[in-house]
Coordinates of C-alpha atoms and ligand atoms in Angstrom, one line a residue:
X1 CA 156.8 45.3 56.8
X2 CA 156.8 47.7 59.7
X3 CA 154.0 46.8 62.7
X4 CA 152.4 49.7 64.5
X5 CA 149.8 49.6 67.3
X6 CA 146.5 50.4 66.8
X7 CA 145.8 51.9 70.3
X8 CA 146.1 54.5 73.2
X9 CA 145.8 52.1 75.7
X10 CA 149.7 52.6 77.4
X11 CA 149.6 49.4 78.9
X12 CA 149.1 48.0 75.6
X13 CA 151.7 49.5 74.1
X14 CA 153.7 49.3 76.6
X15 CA 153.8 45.5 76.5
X16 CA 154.0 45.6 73.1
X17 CA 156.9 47.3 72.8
X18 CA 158.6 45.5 75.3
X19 CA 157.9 42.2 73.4
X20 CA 160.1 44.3 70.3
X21 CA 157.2 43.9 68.3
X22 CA 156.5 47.5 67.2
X23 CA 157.2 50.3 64.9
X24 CA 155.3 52.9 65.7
X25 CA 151.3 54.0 67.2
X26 CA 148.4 54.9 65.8
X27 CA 145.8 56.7 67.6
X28 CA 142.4 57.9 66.3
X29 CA 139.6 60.6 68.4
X30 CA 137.9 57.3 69.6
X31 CA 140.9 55.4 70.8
X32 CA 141.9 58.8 73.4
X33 CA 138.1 58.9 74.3
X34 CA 138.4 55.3 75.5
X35 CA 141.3 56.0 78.0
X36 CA 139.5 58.8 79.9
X37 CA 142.3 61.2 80.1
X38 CA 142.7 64.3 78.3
X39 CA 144.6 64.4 74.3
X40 CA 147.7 66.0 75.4
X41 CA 148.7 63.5 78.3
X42 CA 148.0 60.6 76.2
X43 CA 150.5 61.4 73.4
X44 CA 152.9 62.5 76.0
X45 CA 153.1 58.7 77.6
X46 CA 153.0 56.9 74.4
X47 CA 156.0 59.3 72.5
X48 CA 158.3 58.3 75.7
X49 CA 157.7 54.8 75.4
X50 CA 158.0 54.2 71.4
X51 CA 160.6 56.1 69.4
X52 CA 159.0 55.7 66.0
X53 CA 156.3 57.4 64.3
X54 CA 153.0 57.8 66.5
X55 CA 150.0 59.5 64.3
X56 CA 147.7 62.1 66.3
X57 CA 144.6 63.0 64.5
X58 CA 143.7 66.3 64.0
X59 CA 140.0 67.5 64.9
X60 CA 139.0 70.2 62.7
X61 CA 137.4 69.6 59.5
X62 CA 138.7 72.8 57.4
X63 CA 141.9 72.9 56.0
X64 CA 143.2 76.2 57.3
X65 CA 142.0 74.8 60.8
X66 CA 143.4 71.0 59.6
X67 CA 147.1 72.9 58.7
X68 CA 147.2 74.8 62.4
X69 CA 146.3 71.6 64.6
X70 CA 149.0 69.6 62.6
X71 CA 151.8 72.2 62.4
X72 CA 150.7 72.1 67.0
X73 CA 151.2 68.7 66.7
X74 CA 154.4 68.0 64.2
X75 CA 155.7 70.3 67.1
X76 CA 155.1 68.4 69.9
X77 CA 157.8 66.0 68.9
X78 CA 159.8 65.0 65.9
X79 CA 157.7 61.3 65.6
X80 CA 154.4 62.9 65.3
X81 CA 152.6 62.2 62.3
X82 CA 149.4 64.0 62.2
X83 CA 146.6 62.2 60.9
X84 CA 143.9 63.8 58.7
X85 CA 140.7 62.2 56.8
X86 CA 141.1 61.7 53.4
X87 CA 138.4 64.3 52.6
X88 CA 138.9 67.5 50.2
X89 CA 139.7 70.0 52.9
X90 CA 141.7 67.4 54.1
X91 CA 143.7 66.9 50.5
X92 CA 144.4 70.6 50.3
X93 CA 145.8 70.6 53.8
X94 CA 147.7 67.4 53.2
X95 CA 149.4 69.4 50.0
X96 CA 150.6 72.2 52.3
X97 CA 151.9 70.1 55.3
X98 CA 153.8 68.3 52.9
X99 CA 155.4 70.7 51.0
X100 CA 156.7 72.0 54.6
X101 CA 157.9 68.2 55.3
X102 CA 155.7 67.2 57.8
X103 CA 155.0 64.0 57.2
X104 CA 151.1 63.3 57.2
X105 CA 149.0 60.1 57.6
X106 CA 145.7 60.6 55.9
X107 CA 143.3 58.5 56.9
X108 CA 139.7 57.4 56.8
X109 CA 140.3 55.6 52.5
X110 CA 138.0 53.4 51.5
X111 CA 138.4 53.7 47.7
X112 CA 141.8 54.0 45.2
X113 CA 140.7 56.9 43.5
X114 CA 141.0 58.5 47.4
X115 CA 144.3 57.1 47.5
X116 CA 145.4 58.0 44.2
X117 CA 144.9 61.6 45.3
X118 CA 146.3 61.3 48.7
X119 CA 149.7 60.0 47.3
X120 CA 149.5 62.6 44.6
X121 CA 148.8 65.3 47.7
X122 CA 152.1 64.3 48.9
X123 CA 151.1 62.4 52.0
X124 CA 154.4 60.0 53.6
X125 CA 151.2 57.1 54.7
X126 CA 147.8 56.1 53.5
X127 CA 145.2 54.7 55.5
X128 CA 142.9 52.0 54.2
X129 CA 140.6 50.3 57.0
X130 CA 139.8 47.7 55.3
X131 CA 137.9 46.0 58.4
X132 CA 135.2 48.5 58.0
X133 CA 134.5 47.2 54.5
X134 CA 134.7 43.6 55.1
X135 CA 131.9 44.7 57.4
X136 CA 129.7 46.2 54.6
X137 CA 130.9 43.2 52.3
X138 CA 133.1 45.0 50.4
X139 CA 136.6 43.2 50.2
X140 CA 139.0 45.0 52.1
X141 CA 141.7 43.0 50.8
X142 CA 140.8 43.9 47.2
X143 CA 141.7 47.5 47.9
X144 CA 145.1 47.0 49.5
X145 CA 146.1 45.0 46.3
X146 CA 144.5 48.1 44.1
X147 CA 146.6 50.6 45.9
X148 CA 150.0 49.0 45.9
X149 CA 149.5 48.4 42.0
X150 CA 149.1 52.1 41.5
X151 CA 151.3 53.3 43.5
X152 CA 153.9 51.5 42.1
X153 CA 152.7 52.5 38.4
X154 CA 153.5 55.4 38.7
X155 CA 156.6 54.9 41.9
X156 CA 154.5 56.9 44.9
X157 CA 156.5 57.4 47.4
X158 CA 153.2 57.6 50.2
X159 CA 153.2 54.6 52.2
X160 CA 150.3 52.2 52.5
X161 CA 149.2 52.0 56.3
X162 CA 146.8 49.1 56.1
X163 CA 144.8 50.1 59.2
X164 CA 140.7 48.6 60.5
X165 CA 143.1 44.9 60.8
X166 CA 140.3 42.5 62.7
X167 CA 142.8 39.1 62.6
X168 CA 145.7 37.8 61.4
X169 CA 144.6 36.8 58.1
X170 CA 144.3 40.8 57.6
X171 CA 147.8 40.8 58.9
X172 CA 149.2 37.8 56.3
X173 CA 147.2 39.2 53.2
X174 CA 148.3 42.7 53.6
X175 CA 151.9 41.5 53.8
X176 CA 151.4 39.2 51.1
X177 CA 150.3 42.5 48.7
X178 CA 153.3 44.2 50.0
X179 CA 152.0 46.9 52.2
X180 CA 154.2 48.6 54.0
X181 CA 152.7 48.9 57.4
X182 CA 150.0 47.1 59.4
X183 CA 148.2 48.7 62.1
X184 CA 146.8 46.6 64.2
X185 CA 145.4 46.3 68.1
X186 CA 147.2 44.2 70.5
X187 CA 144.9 41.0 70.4
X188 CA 146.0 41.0 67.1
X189 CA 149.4 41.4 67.7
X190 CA 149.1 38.7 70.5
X191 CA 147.3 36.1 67.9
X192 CA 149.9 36.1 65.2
X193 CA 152.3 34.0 67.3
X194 CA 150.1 31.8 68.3
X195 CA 149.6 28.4 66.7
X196 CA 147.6 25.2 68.5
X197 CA 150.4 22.6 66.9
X198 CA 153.5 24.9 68.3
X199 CA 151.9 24.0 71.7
X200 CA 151.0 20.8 71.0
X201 CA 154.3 19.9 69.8
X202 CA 156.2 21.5 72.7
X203 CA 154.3 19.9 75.1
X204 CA 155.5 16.1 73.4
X205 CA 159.0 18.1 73.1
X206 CA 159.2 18.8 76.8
X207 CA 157.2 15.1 78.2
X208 CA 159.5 12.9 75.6
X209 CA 162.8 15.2 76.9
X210 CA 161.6 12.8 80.4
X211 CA 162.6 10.0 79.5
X212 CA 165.6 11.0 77.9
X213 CA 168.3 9.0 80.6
X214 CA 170.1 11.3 82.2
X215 CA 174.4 11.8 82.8
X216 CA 175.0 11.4 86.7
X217 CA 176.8 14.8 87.4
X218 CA 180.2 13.7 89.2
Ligands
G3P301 O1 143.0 53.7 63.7 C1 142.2 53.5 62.6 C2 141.6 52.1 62.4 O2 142.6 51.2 62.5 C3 140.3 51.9 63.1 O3 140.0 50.5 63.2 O4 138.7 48.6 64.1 O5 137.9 51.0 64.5 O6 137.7 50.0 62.2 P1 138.5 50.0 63.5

């Protein structure tokens, strides 16, 4: 299971990456607008820092439009994905991006009929949020384990991006379903490691190691 960053924040991902915890980066319109500084820097600091795949969403909502801005961005760098909602301008731009091999990350699914037709629009990730739903009581979960089923009925070679993670249980469940990437933000990231007994249990480690006698060094 690859591990991507859900964030534009470089310090973020900076520390992330230097932990060797991540894949790749994925950025959304309201991620940039939380940094303050304009689109094109912000993609410029994250694509030195990870070499792996970093989606950019596009802004336009028409697919001639949708096809432009991603073709610009493909061409900023060879990890670009471009990221485009899973709507029906979106699915006929997503079919001509493809067939030119530039891999796409449609996002913005919350349904597997949405992915069905993304995969079959030739897109290389899906993106299900599924934190969104949990939110509306819908079960988030539920849909990653719908997805993988059909995609692997029928061998889809579009990658499920589970994306919207809140906590590591998101984290565990997705990986459990066999997703292939998780998308998460860098609390997240931070909370997987942590357990309260690992502490615990070093902390007795490290106070029993005491009274361990010790060799007198000659
Ligand atoms: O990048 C897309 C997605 O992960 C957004 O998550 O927390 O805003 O629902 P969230």
């Amino acid at each position: 299971m690859k591990f991507f960053i859900d964030t534009a924040d470089i310090n973020e991902i900076k520390q992330a990456h230097d932990l060797g915890l991540i894949d790749g980066v994925t950025t959304n319109p309201s991620l940039i607008a939380k940094t303050g500084k304009p689109f094109k820097t912000v993609a410029k600091e994250i694509l030195k820092i990870v070499d792996g795949p970093i989606s950019l969403e596009v802004i336009a909502t028409e697919s001639s439009q949708m096809i432009k801005e991603a073709r610009t961005l493909a061409k900023i760098h060879k990890n670009v994905v471009p990221k485009i909602p899973l709507t029906l301008e979106g699915l006929k731009a997503v079919q001509v991006l493809s067939s030119e091999g530039i891999n796409i990350n449609q996002t913005l699914c919350f349904s597997a009929t949405q992915a069905l037709l993304c995969a079959k629009a030739g897109a290389a990730y899906v993106s299900p949020f599924i934190g969104r739903l949990d939110d509306i009581s819908s079960d988030g979960m539920k849909l990653i384990e719908d997805i993988v089923t059909i995609y692997k009925n029928y061998q889809f070679k579009t990658q499920v991006l589970v994306a919207s993670i809140r906590h590591p249980l998101h984290v565990s469940g997705a990986a459990k379903l066999g997703a292939h990437v998780a998308t998460m933000p860098f609390k997240v990231i931070m909370q997987l490691v942590k357990h309260p007994l690992t502490d615990l249990g070093l902390n007795q480690f490290l106070n029993d190691w005491k009274n361990v006698p010790k060799n007198k060094i000659s």
